[in-house]
Short mmCIF file of C-alpha atoms and ligand atoms in Angstrom, two decimals:
data_model
loop_
_atom_site.label_atom_id
_atom_site.label_comp_id
_atom_site.label_asym_id
_atom_site.label_seq_id
_atom_site.Cartn_x
_atom_site.Cartn_y
_atom_site.Cartn_z
CA MET A 1 -0.06 -0.12 0.00
CA ASN A 2 1.65 3.57 -0.79
CA LYS A 3 1.88 6.42 1.48
CA PRO A 4 -0.99 8.65 0.12
CA MET A 5 -3.48 5.56 0.37
CA LEU A 6 -2.41 4.79 4.03
CA ILE A 7 -2.96 8.46 5.03
CA GLY A 8 -6.69 8.44 3.18
CA ILE A 9 -7.44 5.34 5.24
CA ILE A 10 -6.33 6.85 8.48
CA ILE A 11 -8.26 9.83 8.01
CA LEU A 12 -11.15 7.98 6.68
CA SER A 13 -11.14 5.63 9.57
CA PHE A 14 -10.67 8.53 12.23
CA THR A 15 -13.49 10.42 10.26
CA LEU A 16 -16.05 7.46 10.82
CA SER A 17 -15.00 6.70 14.23
CA VAL A 18 -15.90 10.79 15.05
CA VAL A 19 -19.23 10.31 13.05
CA ALA A 20 -20.20 7.02 14.94
CA GLN A 21 -19.86 8.81 18.01
CA SER A 22 -21.65 12.23 17.45
CA LEU A 23 -24.67 13.03 18.99
CA GLN A 24 -27.91 12.03 17.05
CA PHE A 25 -30.73 14.50 17.25
CA PRO A 26 -32.87 13.35 19.91
CA SER A 27 -36.38 12.72 18.56
CA PRO A 28 -38.87 15.19 19.62
CA GLU A 29 -41.60 12.79 18.86
CA THR A 30 -40.36 10.47 21.28
CA TYR A 31 -38.56 12.08 24.21
CA THR A 32 -41.61 14.32 25.11
CA LYS A 33 -42.86 15.89 28.23
CA GLU A 34 -45.84 13.58 28.09
CA ASN A 35 -43.66 10.53 28.22
CA ALA A 36 -41.70 11.61 31.01
CA ASP A 37 -44.69 12.64 33.30
CA LYS A 38 -46.31 9.25 32.48
CA PHE A 39 -43.17 7.40 33.61
CA HIS A 40 -42.30 9.31 36.35
CA LYS A 41 -45.69 8.35 37.85
CA THR A 42 -44.95 4.73 37.25
CA ALA A 43 -41.84 5.25 39.04
CA THR A 44 -43.52 7.21 41.56
CA ASN A 45 -46.69 4.45 42.00
CA GLY A 46 -46.43 1.01 40.34
CA LEU A 47 -42.19 0.60 40.25
CA SER A 48 -41.74 2.56 43.17
CA PRO A 49 -40.72 -0.54 45.60
CA VAL A 50 -38.21 -1.38 43.27
CA TYR A 51 -35.37 1.33 43.79
CA ALA A 52 -34.52 1.31 47.27
CA PRO A 53 -33.84 -2.40 47.55
CA LEU A 54 -31.99 -2.28 44.27
CA ALA A 55 -30.02 0.85 45.81
CA GLU A 56 -29.32 -0.83 49.15
CA TRP A 57 -28.23 -4.02 47.05
CA LEU A 58 -25.81 -1.92 44.77
CA VAL A 59 -24.08 0.05 48.11
CA GLU A 60 -23.76 -3.14 49.79
CA LYS A 61 -21.93 -4.96 46.98
CA PHE A 62 -19.91 -2.35 45.48
CA GLN A 63 -19.00 -0.79 49.12
CA LEU A 64 -20.37 2.73 48.17
CA LYS A 65 -21.64 3.52 51.64
CA GLU A 66 -18.01 5.63 52.22
CA LYS A 67 -16.90 5.44 48.73
CA GLU A 68 -15.91 9.01 47.30
CA GLY A 69 -16.45 9.28 43.62
CA ILE A 70 -19.01 9.75 40.88
CA GLY A 71 -21.83 7.65 39.95
CA ILE A 72 -23.87 7.95 36.58
CA ASP A 73 -27.41 6.40 36.34
CA ILE A 74 -28.07 6.30 32.43
CA GLY A 75 -31.50 6.59 31.26
CA GLY A 76 -32.20 7.40 34.90
CA GLY A 77 -35.46 8.91 34.11
CA PRO A 78 -37.13 10.72 37.05
CA GLY A 79 -33.79 10.02 38.95
CA THR A 80 -35.64 7.57 41.52
CA LEU A 81 -32.38 5.51 41.65
CA SER A 82 -29.83 8.47 41.54
CA VAL A 83 -31.86 9.58 44.58
CA GLU A 84 -32.21 6.19 46.38
CA LEU A 85 -28.40 6.00 45.74
CA ALA A 86 -27.32 9.39 47.23
CA ARG A 87 -29.44 8.52 50.42
CA ARG A 88 -27.57 5.69 50.81
CA THR A 89 -24.31 6.81 50.62
CA ASN A 90 -21.94 9.56 52.29
CA ARG A 91 -19.37 10.92 49.63
CA MET A 92 -20.83 10.49 46.43
CA PHE A 93 -22.57 12.41 43.66
CA TRP A 94 -24.94 10.75 41.45
CA ILE A 95 -25.35 12.12 37.86
CA ASN A 96 -29.02 11.27 36.50
CA ALA A 97 -28.15 10.99 32.57
CA ASP A 98 -31.09 10.75 30.28
CA ILE A 99 -31.85 11.87 26.93
CA ASN A 100 -35.27 12.86 27.44
CA THR A 101 -34.79 16.61 29.09
CA PHE A 102 -38.35 16.50 30.72
CA TYR A 103 -37.11 14.54 33.44
CA ILE A 104 -35.04 16.97 34.59
CA PRO A 105 -37.34 19.00 36.68
CA HIS A 106 -38.49 15.58 38.22
CA VAL A 107 -35.21 14.89 39.38
CA PHE A 108 -34.44 18.34 41.09
CA GLN A 109 -37.57 17.66 42.88
CA CYS A 110 -37.10 14.36 43.85
CA ALA A 111 -33.27 15.11 45.19
CA LYS A 112 -34.52 18.25 47.01
CA ASP A 113 -37.16 16.24 48.82
CA ALA A 114 -35.04 13.82 49.68
CA ASP A 115 -32.49 16.36 50.57
CA VAL A 116 -29.79 15.14 48.65
CA ALA A 117 -29.91 17.84 46.10
CA HIS A 118 -26.27 18.81 46.72
CA ARG A 119 -25.26 15.40 45.61
CA VAL A 120 -27.34 14.84 42.58
CA GLY A 121 -27.13 16.07 39.13
CA ALA A 122 -29.18 15.67 36.08
CA VAL A 123 -27.57 16.34 32.38
CA PHE A 124 -28.90 15.55 29.20
CA ALA A 125 -27.16 12.16 27.71
CA ASP A 126 -27.40 9.73 24.68
CA ALA A 127 -26.06 6.71 25.81
CA GLN A 128 -24.50 6.15 22.44
CA ALA A 129 -22.28 9.82 22.93
CA LEU A 130 -22.16 10.08 26.65
CA PRO A 131 -20.98 13.84 27.49
CA PHE A 132 -18.32 13.00 29.71
CA ARG A 133 -14.77 12.59 29.65
CA ASP A 134 -12.67 9.35 29.31
CA HIS A 135 -12.34 7.82 32.84
CA TYR A 136 -14.39 10.02 34.72
CA ALA A 137 -17.09 7.65 36.58
CA ASP A 138 -16.53 5.08 39.49
CA LEU A 139 -19.92 3.55 38.60
CA VAL A 140 -22.38 3.35 36.01
CA VAL A 141 -25.73 2.02 36.46
CA SER A 142 -28.61 1.72 34.40
CA ARG A 143 -32.21 0.02 34.97
CA GLY A 144 -34.85 -0.76 32.26
CA SER A 145 -33.01 1.45 29.64
CA PHE A 146 -30.55 -0.45 27.62
CA GLN A 147 -33.64 -2.12 25.44
CA PHE A 148 -34.16 0.98 24.28
CA TRP A 149 -30.63 1.96 23.03
CA LYS A 150 -30.18 1.54 19.31
CA ASP A 151 -26.50 0.89 19.16
CA LYS A 152 -26.00 -1.22 21.96
CA GLN A 153 -22.49 -1.71 21.51
CA LEU A 154 -21.80 1.97 20.91
CA ALA A 155 -23.64 2.49 24.46
CA PHE A 156 -21.59 -0.26 25.96
CA SER A 157 -18.10 1.25 24.65
CA GLU A 158 -19.00 4.55 25.85
CA ILE A 159 -20.05 3.37 29.33
CA TYR A 160 -16.70 1.84 29.28
CA ARG A 161 -14.77 4.48 28.05
CA VAL A 162 -16.04 6.98 30.73
CA LEU A 163 -15.32 4.55 33.41
CA LYS A 164 -12.37 5.08 35.73
CA SER A 165 -9.66 2.00 35.73
CA GLY A 166 -11.08 -0.10 38.28
CA GLY A 167 -14.29 1.00 37.79
CA VAL A 168 -17.42 -1.04 37.49
CA ALA A 169 -21.02 -0.90 35.42
CA PHE A 170 -24.14 -2.52 36.50
CA ILE A 171 -26.85 -2.40 33.40
CA GLY A 172 -29.79 -4.26 33.19
CA ARG A 173 -33.34 -4.55 33.73
CA GLY A 174 -35.55 -5.42 36.20
CA PHE A 175 -35.17 -6.01 40.12
CA SER A 176 -32.37 -6.63 42.69
CA GLU A 177 -32.20 -10.19 44.31
CA ASN A 178 -33.16 -8.86 47.64
CA LEU A 179 -36.79 -7.77 46.40
CA PRO A 180 -39.14 -9.49 48.56
CA ILE A 181 -40.90 -12.23 46.33
CA GLU A 182 -44.44 -10.66 47.42
CA VAL A 183 -43.48 -6.90 46.00
CA ALA A 184 -41.96 -8.73 42.85
CA ASN A 185 -45.28 -10.48 42.33
CA GLN A 186 -47.32 -7.02 42.99
CA VAL A 187 -45.11 -5.07 40.72
CA ARG A 188 -45.45 -7.74 37.94
CA SER A 189 -49.26 -8.31 38.44
CA ARG A 190 -49.79 -4.38 38.17
CA GLN A 191 -47.85 -4.33 34.98
CA THR A 192 -49.68 -7.41 33.89
CA LYS A 193 -53.21 -5.61 34.36
CA SER A 194 -51.58 -1.96 32.90
CA GLY A 195 -50.32 -3.80 29.74
CA GLY A 196 -47.01 -2.67 30.70
CA MET A 197 -45.42 -6.30 31.31
CA PRO A 198 -42.00 -6.17 29.83
CA LYS A 199 -41.84 -8.89 27.26
CA TYR A 200 -38.37 -10.21 25.68
CA ASP A 201 -36.51 -13.38 25.32
CA VAL A 202 -33.96 -13.37 28.33
CA ASN A 203 -32.00 -15.87 26.09
CA ASP A 204 -31.53 -13.72 23.47
CA THR A 205 -30.72 -10.89 25.73
CA ILE A 206 -28.01 -12.96 27.33
CA LYS A 207 -26.58 -14.05 23.98
CA GLU A 208 -26.58 -10.27 22.55
CA LEU A 209 -24.68 -9.15 25.81
CA LYS A 210 -22.17 -11.88 25.52
CA ILE A 211 -21.42 -10.86 21.65
CA ILE A 212 -21.20 -7.15 22.79
CA MET A 213 -19.08 -8.39 25.29
CA LEU A 214 -16.63 -9.80 22.97
CA ALA A 215 -16.58 -7.37 20.42
CA LEU A 216 -15.43 -4.70 22.91
CA SER A 217 -12.49 -7.37 24.33
CA ILE A 218 -14.37 -6.80 27.83
CA ASN A 219 -13.27 -10.12 29.37
CA GLU A 220 -14.09 -9.19 33.13
CA TYR A 221 -17.98 -9.47 33.37
CA ALA A 222 -20.74 -11.39 34.82
CA ILE A 223 -24.62 -11.71 33.52
CA HIS A 224 -27.03 -11.91 36.48
CA ARG A 225 -30.35 -13.38 36.63
CA PRO A 226 -31.33 -12.64 40.07
CA LYS A 227 -34.18 -15.01 41.33
CA SER A 228 -36.26 -15.53 44.37
CA PRO A 229 -35.82 -18.80 46.32
CA GLU A 230 -39.15 -18.79 46.92
CA ASN A 231 -40.62 -18.65 43.56
CA GLU A 232 -38.13 -18.91 40.63
CA ASN A 233 -40.74 -18.39 37.73
CA VAL A 234 -41.11 -14.63 38.71
CA ASN A 235 -39.05 -12.85 36.53
CA TYR A 236 -36.55 -10.57 38.20
CA GLY A 237 -34.92 -9.26 35.07
CA ILE A 238 -31.52 -9.65 34.08
CA TRP A 239 -27.92 -7.33 34.63
CA LEU A 240 -24.54 -7.10 33.20
CA GLU A 241 -21.55 -6.25 35.48
CA PHE A 242 -18.40 -5.20 33.65
CA HIS A 243 -15.34 -3.94 35.01
CA LYS A 244 -12.47 -1.60 33.96
CA LYS A 245 -9.00 -2.75 34.31
C1 LIG B 1 -38.30 2.55 30.95
S1 LIG B 1 -37.43 4.10 31.48
C2 LIG B 1 -36.50 3.69 33.17
C3 LIG B 1 -36.08 4.78 33.88
C4 LIG B 1 -35.50 4.72 34.81
N1 LIG B 1 -34.06 4.05 34.71
C5 LIG B 1 -35.90 3.75 35.83
O1 LIG B 1 -35.69 2.59 36.22
O2 LIG B 1 -36.78 4.31 36.55
C6 LIG B 1 -36.39 4.13 30.18
C7 LIG B 1 -35.59 5.54 30.08
O3 LIG B 1 -34.59 5.22 29.03
C8 LIG B 1 -34.26 6.53 28.54
N2 LIG B 1 -33.62 6.30 27.18
C9 LIG B 1 -33.89 5.83 26.30
N3 LIG B 1 -32.97 5.95 25.19
C10 LIG B 1 -32.19 6.79 25.76
C11 LIG B 1 -30.42 7.23 25.31
N4 LIG B 1 -30.34 6.40 24.20
N5 LIG B 1 -29.76 7.62 25.93
C12 LIG B 1 -30.28 7.98 27.21
N6 LIG B 1 -31.44 7.46 28.00
C13 LIG B 1 -31.97 6.69 27.25
C14 LIG B 1 -35.56 7.18 28.56
O4 LIG B 1 -35.72 8.57 28.24
C15 LIG B 1 -36.36 6.88 29.85
O5 LIG B 1 -36.08 7.37 30.78
#
């Protein structure tokens, strides 16, 4: 290959990588005030018992109580999880990052009500083009959002990029294993009645996540399928944990 051709290829790959990671214009038809208000209602009603146990479980698992650092919740919606995490940690700053900016007032209100407004922020962010520098976050979490990311591989590579070395990501959907079975049953039956019961193939999702981890050469990962010891048939969801070296 001659020199000008090589330079051409380098310029082209650089341009493609910049284009791939540049922000897409968020669809004003999808990311509406109506959608944000509607999900805020769900998070404060039917889904509300889910967040505190999940936050408790994350704080315990990753020893966050006295840790100092930055946590980001991607697709955090009205900020319920960020606020529950802020309430249980003393020195971490939590950033609720969502593509729908109409959630921002809900996040601030929720943080103010819980008296943690000084440790919770809210920003506009597309998971596929995160507005954070490399090696910024100690922990990245996300609940119930990754299924909406059009280019999941790009989003996961963005999460990996913004994690500090030694940082961890916990991305998934559903519940944590410490959620009592009666509560999980109540949430699932409310979702069935309202037509909001999530329908997805767990095995396909596991396959998809494994392919992405392989493509990104992330070897240190685990896929969790929490289960209740009392009833294995209730779907507690699926979570991907990965670490940055
Ligand atoms: C079902 S809600 C879950 C909200 C929150 N994580 C919770 O558990 O309460 C899905 C969220 O993902 C957000 N979302 C969808 N696509 C996104 C993207 N590409 N980047 C960031 N957030 C996104 C939506 O705006 C919405 O707030």
